JSON list of C-alpha atoms in Angstrom, two decimals:
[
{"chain": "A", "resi": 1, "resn": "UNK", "atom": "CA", "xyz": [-69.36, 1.83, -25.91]},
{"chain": "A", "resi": 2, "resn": "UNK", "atom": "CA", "xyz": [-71.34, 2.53, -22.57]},
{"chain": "A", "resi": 3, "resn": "UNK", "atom": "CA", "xyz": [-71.37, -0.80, -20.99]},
{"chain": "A", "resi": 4, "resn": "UNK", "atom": "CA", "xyz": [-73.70, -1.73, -18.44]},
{"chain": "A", "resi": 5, "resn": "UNK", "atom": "CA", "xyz": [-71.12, -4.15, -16.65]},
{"chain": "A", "resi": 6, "resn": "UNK", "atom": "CA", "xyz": [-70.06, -4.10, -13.79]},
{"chain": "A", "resi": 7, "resn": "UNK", "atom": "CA", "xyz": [-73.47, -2.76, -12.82]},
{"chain": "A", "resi": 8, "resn": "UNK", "atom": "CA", "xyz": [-76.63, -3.87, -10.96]},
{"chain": "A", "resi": 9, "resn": "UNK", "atom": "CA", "xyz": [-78.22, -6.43, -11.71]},
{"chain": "A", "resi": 10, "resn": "UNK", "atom": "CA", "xyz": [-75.61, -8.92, -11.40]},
{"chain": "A", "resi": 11, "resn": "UNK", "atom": "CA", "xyz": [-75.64, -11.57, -13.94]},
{"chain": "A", "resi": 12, "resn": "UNK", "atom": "CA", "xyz": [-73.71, -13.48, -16.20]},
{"chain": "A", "resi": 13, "resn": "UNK", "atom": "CA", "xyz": [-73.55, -17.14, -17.42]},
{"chain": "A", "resi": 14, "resn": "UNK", "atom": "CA", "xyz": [-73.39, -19.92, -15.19]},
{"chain": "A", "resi": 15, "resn": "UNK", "atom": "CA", "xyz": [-70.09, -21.43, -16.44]},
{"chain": "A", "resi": 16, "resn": "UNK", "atom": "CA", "xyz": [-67.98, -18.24, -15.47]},
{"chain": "A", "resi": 17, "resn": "UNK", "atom": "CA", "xyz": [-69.88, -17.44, -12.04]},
{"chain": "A", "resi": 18, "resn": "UNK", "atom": "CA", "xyz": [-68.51, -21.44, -11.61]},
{"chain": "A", "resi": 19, "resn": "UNK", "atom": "CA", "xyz": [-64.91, -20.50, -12.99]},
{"chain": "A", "resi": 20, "resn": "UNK", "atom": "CA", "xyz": [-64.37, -17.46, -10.40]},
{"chain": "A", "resi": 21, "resn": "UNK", "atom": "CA", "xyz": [-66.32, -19.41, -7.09]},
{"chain": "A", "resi": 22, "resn": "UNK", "atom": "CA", "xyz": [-63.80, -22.17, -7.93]},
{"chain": "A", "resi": 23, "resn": "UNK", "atom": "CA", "xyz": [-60.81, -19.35, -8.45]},
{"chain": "A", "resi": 24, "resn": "UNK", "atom": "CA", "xyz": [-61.97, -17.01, -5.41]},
{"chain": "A", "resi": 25, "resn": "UNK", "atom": "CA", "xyz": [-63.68, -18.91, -2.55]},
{"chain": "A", "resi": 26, "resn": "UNK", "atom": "CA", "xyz": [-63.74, -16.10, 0.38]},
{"chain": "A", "resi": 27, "resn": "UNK", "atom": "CA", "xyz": [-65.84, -13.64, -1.53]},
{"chain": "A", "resi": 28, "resn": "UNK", "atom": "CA", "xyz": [-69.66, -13.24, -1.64]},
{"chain": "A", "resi": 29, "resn": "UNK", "atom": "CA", "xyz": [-72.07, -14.69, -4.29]},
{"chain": "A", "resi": 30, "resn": "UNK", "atom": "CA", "xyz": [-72.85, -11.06, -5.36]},
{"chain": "A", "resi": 31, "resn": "UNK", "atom": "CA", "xyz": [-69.41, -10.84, -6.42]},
{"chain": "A", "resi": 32, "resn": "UNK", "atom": "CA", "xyz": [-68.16, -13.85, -7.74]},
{"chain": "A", "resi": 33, "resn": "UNK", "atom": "CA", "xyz": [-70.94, -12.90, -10.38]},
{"chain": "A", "resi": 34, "resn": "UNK", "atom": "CA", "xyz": [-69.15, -9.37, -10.72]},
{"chain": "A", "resi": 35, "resn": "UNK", "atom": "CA", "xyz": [-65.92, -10.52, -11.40]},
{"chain": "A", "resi": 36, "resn": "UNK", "atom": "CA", "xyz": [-68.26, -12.94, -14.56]},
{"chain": "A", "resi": 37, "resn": "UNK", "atom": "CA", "xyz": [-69.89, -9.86, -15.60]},
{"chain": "A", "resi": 38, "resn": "UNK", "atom": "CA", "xyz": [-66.03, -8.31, -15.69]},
{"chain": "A", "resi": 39, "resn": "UNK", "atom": "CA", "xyz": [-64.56, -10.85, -17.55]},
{"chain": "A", "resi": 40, "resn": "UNK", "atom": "CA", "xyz": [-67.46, -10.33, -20.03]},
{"chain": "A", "resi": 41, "resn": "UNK", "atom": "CA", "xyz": [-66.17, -6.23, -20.00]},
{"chain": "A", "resi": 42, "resn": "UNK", "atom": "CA", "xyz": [-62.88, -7.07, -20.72]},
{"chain": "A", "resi": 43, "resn": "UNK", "atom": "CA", "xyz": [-63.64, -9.81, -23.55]},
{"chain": "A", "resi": 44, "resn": "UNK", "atom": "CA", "xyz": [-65.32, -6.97, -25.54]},
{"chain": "A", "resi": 45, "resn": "UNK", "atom": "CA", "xyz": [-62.86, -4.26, -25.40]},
{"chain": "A", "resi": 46, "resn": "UNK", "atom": "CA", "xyz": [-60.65, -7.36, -26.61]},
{"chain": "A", "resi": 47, "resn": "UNK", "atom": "CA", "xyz": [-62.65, -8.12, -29.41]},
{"chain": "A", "resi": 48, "resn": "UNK", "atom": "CA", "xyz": [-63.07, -4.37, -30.25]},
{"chain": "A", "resi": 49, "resn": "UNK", "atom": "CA", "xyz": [-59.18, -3.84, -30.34]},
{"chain": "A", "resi": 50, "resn": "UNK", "atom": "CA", "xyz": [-58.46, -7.06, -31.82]},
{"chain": "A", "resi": 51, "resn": "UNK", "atom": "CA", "xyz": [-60.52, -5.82, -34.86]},
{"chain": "A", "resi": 52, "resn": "UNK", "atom": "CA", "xyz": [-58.95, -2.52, -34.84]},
{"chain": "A", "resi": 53, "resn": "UNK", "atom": "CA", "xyz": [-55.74, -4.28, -35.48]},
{"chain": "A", "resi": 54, "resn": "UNK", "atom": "CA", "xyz": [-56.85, -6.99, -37.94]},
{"chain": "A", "resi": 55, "resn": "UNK", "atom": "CA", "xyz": [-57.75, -3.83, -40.39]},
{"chain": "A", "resi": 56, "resn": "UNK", "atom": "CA", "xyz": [-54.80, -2.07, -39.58]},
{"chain": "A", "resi": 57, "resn": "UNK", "atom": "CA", "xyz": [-56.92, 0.57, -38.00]},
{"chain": "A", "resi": 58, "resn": "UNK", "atom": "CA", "xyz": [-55.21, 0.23, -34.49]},
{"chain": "A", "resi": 59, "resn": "UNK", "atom": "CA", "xyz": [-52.52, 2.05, -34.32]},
{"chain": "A", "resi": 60, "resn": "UNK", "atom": "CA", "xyz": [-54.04, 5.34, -36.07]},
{"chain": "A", "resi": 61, "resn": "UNK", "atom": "CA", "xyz": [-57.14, 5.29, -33.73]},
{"chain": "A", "resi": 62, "resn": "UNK", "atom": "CA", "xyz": [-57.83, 6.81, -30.54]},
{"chain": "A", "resi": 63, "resn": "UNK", "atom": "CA", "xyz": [-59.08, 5.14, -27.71]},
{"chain": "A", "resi": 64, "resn": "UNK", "atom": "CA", "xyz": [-60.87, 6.32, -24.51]},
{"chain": "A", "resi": 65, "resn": "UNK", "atom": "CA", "xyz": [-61.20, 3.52, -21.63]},
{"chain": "A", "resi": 66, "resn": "UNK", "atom": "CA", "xyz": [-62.77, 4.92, -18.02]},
{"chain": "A", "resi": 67, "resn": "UNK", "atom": "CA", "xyz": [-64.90, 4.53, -15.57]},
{"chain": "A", "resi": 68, "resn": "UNK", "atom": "CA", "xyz": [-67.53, 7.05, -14.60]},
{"chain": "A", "resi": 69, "resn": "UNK", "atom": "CA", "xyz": [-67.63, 6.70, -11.12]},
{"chain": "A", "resi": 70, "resn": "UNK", "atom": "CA", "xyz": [-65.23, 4.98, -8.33]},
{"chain": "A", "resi": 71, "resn": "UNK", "atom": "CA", "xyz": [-66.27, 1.40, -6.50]},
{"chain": "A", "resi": 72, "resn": "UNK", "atom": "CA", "xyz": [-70.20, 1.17, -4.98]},
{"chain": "A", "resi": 73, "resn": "UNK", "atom": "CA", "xyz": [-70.31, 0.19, -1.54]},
{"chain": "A", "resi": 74, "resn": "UNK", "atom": "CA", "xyz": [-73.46, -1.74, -2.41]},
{"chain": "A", "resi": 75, "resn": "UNK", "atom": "CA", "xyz": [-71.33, -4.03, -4.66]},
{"chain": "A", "resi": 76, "resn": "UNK", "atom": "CA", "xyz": [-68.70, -4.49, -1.21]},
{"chain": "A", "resi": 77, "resn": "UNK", "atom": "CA", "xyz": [-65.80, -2.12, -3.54]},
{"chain": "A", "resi": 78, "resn": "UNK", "atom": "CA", "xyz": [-62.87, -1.62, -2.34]},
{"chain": "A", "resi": 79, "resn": "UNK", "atom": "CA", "xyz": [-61.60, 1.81, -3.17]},
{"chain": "A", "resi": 80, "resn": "UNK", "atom": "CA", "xyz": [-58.39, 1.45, -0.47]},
{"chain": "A", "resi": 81, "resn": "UNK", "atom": "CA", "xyz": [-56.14, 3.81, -0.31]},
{"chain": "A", "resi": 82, "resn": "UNK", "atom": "CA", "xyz": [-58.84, 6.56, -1.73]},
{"chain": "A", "resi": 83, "resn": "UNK", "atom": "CA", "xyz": [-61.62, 7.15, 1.10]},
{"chain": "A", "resi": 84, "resn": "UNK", "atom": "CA", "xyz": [-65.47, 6.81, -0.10]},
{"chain": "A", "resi": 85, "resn": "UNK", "atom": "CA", "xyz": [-67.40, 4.82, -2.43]},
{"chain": "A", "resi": 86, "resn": "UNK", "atom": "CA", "xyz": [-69.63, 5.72, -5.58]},
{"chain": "A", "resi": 87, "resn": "UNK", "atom": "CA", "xyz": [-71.98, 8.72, -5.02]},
{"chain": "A", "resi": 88, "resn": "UNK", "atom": "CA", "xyz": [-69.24, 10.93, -2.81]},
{"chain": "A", "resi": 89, "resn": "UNK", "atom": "CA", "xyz": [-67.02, 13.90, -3.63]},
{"chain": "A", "resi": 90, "resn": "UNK", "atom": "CA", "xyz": [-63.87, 12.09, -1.94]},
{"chain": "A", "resi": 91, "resn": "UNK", "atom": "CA", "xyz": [-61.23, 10.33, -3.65]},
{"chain": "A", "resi": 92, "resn": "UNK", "atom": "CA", "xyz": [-63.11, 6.92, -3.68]},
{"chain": "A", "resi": 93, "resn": "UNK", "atom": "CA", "xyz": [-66.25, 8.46, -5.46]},
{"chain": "A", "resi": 94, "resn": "UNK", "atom": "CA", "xyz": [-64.48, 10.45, -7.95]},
{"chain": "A", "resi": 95, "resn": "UNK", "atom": "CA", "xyz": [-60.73, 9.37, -9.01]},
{"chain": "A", "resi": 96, "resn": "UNK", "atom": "CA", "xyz": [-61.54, 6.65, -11.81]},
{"chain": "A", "resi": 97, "resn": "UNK", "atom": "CA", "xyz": [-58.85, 4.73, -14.01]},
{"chain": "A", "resi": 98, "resn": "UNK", "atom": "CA", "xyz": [-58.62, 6.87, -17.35]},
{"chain": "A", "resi": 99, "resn": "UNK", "atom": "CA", "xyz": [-56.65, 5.22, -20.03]},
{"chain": "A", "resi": 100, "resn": "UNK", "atom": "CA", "xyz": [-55.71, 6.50, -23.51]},
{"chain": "A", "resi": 101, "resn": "UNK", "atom": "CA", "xyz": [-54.36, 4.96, -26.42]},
{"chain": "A", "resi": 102, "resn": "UNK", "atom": "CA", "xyz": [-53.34, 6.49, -29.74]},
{"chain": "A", "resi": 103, "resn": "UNK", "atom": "CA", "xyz": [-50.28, 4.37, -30.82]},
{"chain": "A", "resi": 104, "resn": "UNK", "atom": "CA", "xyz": [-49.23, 6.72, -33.75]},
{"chain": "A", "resi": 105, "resn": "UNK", "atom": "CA", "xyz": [-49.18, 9.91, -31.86]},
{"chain": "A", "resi": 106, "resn": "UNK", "atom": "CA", "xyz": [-48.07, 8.93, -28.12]},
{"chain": "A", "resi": 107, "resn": "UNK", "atom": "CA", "xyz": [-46.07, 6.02, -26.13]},
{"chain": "A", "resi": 108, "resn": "UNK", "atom": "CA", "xyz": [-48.03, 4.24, -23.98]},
{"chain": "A", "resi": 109, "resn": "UNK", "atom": "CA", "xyz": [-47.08, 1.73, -20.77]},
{"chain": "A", "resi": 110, "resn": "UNK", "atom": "CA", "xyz": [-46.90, 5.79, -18.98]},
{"chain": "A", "resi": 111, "resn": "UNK", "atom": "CA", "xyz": [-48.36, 6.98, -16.10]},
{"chain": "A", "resi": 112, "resn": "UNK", "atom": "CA", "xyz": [-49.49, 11.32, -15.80]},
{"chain": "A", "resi": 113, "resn": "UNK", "atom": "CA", "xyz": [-50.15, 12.54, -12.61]},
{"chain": "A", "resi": 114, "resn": "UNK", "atom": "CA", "xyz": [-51.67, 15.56, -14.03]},
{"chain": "A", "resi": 115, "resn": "UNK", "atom": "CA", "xyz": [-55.62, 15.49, -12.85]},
{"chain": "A", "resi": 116, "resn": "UNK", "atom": "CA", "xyz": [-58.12, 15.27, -16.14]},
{"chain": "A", "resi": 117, "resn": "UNK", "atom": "CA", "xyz": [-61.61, 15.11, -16.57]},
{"chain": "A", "resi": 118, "resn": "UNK", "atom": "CA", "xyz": [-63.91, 13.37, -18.72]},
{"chain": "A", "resi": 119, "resn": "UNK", "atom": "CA", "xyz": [-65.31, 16.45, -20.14]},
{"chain": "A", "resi": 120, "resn": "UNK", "atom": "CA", "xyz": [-61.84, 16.68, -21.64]},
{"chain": "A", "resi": 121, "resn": "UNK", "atom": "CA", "xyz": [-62.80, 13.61, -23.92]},
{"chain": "A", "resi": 122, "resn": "UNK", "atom": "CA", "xyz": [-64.77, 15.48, -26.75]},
{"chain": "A", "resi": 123, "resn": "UNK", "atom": "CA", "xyz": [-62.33, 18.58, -27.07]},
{"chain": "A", "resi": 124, "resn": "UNK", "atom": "CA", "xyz": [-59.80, 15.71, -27.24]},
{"chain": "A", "resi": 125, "resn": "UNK", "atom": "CA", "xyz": [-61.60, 13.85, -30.43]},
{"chain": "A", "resi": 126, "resn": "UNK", "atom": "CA", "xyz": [-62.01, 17.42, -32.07]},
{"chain": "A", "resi": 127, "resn": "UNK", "atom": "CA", "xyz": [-58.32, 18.01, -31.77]},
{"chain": "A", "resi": 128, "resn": "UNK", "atom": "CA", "xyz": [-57.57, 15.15, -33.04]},
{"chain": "A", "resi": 129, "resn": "UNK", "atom": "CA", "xyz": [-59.77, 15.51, -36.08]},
{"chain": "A", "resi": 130, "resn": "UNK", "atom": "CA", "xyz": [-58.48, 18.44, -36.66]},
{"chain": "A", "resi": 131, "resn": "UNK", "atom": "CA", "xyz": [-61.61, 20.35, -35.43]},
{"chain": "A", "resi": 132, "resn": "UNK", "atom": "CA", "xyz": [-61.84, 23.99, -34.19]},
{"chain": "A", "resi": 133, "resn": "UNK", "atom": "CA", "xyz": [-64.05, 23.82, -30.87]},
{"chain": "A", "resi": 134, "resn": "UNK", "atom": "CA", "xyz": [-67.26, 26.04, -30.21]},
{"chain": "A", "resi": 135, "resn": "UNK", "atom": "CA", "xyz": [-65.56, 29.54, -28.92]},
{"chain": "A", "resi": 136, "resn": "UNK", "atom": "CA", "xyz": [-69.41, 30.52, -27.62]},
{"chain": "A", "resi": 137, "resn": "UNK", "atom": "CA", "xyz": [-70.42, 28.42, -24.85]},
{"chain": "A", "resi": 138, "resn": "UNK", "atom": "CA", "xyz": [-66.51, 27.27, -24.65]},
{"chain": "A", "resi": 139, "resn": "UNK", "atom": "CA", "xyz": [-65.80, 23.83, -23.38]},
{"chain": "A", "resi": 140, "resn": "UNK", "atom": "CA", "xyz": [-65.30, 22.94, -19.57]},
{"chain": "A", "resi": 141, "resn": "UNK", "atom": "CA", "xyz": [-62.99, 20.42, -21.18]},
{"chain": "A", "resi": 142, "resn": "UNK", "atom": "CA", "xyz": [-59.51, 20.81, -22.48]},
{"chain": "A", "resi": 143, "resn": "UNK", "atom": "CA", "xyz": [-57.49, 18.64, -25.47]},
{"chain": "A", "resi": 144, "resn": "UNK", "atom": "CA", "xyz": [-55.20, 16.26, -23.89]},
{"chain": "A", "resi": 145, "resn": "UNK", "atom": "CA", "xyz": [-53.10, 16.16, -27.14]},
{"chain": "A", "resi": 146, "resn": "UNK", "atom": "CA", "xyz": [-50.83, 18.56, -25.79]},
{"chain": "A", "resi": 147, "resn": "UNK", "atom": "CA", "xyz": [-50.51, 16.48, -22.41]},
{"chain": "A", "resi": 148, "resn": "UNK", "atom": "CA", "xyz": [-50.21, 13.13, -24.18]},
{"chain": "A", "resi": 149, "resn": "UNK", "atom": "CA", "xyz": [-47.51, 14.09, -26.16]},
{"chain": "A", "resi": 150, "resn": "UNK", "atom": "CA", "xyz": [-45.00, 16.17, -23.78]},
{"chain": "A", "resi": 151, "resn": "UNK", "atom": "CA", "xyz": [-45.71, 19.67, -25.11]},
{"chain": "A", "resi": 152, "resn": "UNK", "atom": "CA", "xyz": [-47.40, 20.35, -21.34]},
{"chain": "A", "resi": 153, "resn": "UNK", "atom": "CA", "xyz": [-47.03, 18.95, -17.93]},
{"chain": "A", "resi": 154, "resn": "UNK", "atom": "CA", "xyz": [-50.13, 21.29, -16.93]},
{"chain": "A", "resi": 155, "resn": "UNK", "atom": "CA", "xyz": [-53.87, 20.83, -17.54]},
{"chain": "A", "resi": 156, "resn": "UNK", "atom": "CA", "xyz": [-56.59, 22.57, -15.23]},
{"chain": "A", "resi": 157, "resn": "UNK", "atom": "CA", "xyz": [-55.92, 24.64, -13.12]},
{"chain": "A", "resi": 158, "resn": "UNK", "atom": "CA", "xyz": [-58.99, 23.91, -11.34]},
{"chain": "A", "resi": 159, "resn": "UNK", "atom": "CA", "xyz": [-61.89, 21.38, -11.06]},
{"chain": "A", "resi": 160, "resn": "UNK", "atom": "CA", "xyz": [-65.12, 21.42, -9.30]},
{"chain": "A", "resi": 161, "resn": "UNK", "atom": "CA", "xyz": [-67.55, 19.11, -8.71]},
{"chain": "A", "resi": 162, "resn": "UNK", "atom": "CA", "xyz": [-71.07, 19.38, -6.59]},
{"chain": "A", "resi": 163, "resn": "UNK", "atom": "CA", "xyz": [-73.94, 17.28, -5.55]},
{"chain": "A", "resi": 164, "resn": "UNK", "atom": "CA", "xyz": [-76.69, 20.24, -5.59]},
{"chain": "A", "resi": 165, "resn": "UNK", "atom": "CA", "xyz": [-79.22, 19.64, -3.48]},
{"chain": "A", "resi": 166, "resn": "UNK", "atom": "CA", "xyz": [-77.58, 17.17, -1.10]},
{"chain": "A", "resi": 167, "resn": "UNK", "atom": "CA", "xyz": [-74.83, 20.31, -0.22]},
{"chain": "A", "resi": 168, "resn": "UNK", "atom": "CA", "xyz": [-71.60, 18.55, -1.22]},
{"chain": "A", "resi": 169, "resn": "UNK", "atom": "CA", "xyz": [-69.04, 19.91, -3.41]},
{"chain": "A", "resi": 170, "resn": "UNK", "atom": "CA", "xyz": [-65.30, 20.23, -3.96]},
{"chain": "A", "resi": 171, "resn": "UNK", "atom": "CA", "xyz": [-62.61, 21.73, -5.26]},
{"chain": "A", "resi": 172, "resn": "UNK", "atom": "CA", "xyz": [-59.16, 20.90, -6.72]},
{"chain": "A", "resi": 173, "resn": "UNK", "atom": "CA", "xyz": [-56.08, 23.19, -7.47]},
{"chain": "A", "resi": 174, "resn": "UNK", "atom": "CA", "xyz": [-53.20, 21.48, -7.84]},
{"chain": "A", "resi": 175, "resn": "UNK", "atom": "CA", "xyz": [-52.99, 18.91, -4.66]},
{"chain": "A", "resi": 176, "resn": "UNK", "atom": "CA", "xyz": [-55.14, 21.61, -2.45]},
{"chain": "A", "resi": 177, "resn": "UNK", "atom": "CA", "xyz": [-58.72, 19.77, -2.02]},
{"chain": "A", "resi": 178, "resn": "UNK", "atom": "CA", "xyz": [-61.01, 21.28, -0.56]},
{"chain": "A", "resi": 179, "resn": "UNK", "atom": "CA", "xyz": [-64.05, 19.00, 0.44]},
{"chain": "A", "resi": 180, "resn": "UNK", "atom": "CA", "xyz": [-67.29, 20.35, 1.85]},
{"chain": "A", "resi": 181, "resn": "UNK", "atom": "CA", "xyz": [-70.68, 18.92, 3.01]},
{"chain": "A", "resi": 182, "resn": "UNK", "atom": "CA", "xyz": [-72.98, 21.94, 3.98]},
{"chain": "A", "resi": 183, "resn": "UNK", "atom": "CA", "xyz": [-71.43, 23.90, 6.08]},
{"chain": "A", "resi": 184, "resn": "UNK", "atom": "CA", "xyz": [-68.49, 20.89, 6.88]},
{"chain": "A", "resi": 185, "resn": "UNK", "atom": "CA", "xyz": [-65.08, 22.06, 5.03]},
{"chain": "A", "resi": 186, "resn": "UNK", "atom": "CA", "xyz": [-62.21, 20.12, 4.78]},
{"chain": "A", "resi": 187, "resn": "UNK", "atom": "CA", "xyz": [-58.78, 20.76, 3.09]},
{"chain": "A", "resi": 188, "resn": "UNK", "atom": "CA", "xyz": [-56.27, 18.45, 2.26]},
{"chain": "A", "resi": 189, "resn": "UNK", "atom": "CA", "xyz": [-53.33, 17.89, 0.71]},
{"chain": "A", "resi": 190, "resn": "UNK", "atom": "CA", "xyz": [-53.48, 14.86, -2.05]},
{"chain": "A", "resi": 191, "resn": "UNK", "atom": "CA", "xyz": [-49.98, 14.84, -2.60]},
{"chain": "A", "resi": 192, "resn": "UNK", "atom": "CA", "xyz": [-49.55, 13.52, 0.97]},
{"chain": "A", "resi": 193, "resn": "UNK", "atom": "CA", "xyz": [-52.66, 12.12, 1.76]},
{"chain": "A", "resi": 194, "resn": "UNK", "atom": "CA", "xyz": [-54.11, 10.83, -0.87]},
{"chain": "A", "resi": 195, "resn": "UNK", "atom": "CA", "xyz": [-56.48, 9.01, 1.59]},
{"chain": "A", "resi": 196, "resn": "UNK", "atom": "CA", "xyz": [-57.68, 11.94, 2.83]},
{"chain": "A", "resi": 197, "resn": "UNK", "atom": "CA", "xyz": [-57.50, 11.74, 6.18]},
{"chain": "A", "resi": 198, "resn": "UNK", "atom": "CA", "xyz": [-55.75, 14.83, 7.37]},
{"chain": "A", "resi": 199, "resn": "UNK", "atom": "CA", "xyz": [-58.32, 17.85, 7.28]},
{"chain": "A", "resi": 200, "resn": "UNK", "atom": "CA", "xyz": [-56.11, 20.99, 7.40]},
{"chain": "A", "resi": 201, "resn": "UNK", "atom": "CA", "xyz": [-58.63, 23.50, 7.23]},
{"chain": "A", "resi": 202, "resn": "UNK", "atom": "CA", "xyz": [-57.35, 24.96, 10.18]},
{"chain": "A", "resi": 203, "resn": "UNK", "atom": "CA", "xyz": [-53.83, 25.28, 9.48]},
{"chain": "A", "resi": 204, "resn": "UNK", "atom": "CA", "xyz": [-54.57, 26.61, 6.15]},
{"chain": "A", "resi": 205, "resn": "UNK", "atom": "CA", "xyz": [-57.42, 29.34, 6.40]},
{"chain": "A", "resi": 206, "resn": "UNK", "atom": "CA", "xyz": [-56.49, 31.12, 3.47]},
{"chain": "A", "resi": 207, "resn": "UNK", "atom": "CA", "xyz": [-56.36, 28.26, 1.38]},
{"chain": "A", "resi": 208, "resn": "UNK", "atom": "CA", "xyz": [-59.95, 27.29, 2.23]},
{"chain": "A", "resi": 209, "resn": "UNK", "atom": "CA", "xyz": [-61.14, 30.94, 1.60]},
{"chain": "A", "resi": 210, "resn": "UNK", "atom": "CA", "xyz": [-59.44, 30.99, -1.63]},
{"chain": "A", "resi": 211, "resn": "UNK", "atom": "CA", "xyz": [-61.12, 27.50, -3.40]},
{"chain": "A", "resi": 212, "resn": "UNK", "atom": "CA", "xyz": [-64.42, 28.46, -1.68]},
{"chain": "A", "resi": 213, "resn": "UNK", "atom": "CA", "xyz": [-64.51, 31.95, -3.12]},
{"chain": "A", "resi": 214, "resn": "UNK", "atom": "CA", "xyz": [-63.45, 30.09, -6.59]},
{"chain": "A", "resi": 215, "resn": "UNK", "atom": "CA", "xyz": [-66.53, 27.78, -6.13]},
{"chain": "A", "resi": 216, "resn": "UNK", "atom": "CA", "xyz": [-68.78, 30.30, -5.42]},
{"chain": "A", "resi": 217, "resn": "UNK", "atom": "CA", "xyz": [-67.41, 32.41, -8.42]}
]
């Protein structure tokens, strides 16, 4: 289900815009309506799931719920502790709650640290339909089976992302980032700065000649 909310153009009925003005006075109009239009989001994966488990389906189906991109700035998001908003390579732009359910196969109420990637979704499904995957192109993506249920602590051991034209792009191995904007590069390490605040490019030279030259590869 791609939902449209919480997405421009803001709207949602009048009675819930009231409900959350009433509930949140200090925020703006714009997002009173948001938090209606999220209500609205979370209502419908409700009634999806509810159904699930009034056929007995629930607990022998997978379940995918993500966001494809962090909080806009537009929309007054606040990404805190990850720096940037929607539309940029740091933190704030690209690390997005990713939750997976699959009650017969896994526990849930877990957190993994290990970093995924929605292109791991479809290799997941196939995997868990008992699908062989392409072998020529190959996937970017990887099964999280394996991850999900304790036979790995491991996933990729890199992931790249890029803007094209506008000249950003990054690059993750392990908690090495390297984050670049033309000719810009800055490293960091997520583990300690998740915020990214701390550009160690200069301490670590190698390091930055290393995840560009993967990049460029």
């Amino acid at each position: 289900l791609a939902y449209n909310a919480v997405h421009a153009p803001a709207e949602a009925p009048q009675e819930d815009i009231d409900a959350y003005r009433k509930r949140f006075p200090g925020i703006s109009e714009k997002r009173v309506i948001l938090m209606a239009m999220l209500k609205h989001l979370d209502d419908g994966v409700g009634e999806v799931v509810a159904k699930l488990k009034q056929e007995k389906l629930f607990d022998n189906t997978i379940l995918f719920f993500l966001t494809d991109n962090g909080g806009s700035k537009a929309m007054s998001a606040d990404n805190t502790p990850l720096r940037g908003f929607k539309g940029s390579l740091y933190e704030g732009g690209i690390r997005t709650p990713f939750i997976v359910s699959w009650p017969a196969r896994f526990k849930g109420g877990r957190t993994i640290d290990t970093p995924i990637i929605s292109f791991d979704i479809l290799p997941t499904a196939l995997d868990a339909t008992g699908v062989e995957p392409p072998a020529n192109p190959a996937f970017d993506g990887k099964s999280l089976l394996p991850l999900l249920t304790g036979q790995t602590t491991t996933h990729h051991d890199t992931l790249f992302w890029s803007k094209g034209s506008d000249g950003e792009w990054a690059v993750r191995r392990g908690d090495w980032k390297l984050h670049a904007m033309k000719t810009q590069m800055e490293l960091f390490d997520l583990a300690k700065d998740p915020s990214e605040k701390k550009n160690l490019a200069g301490k670590h030279p190698e390091m930055v000649k290393t995840l560009s030259g993967a990049f460029d590869a």
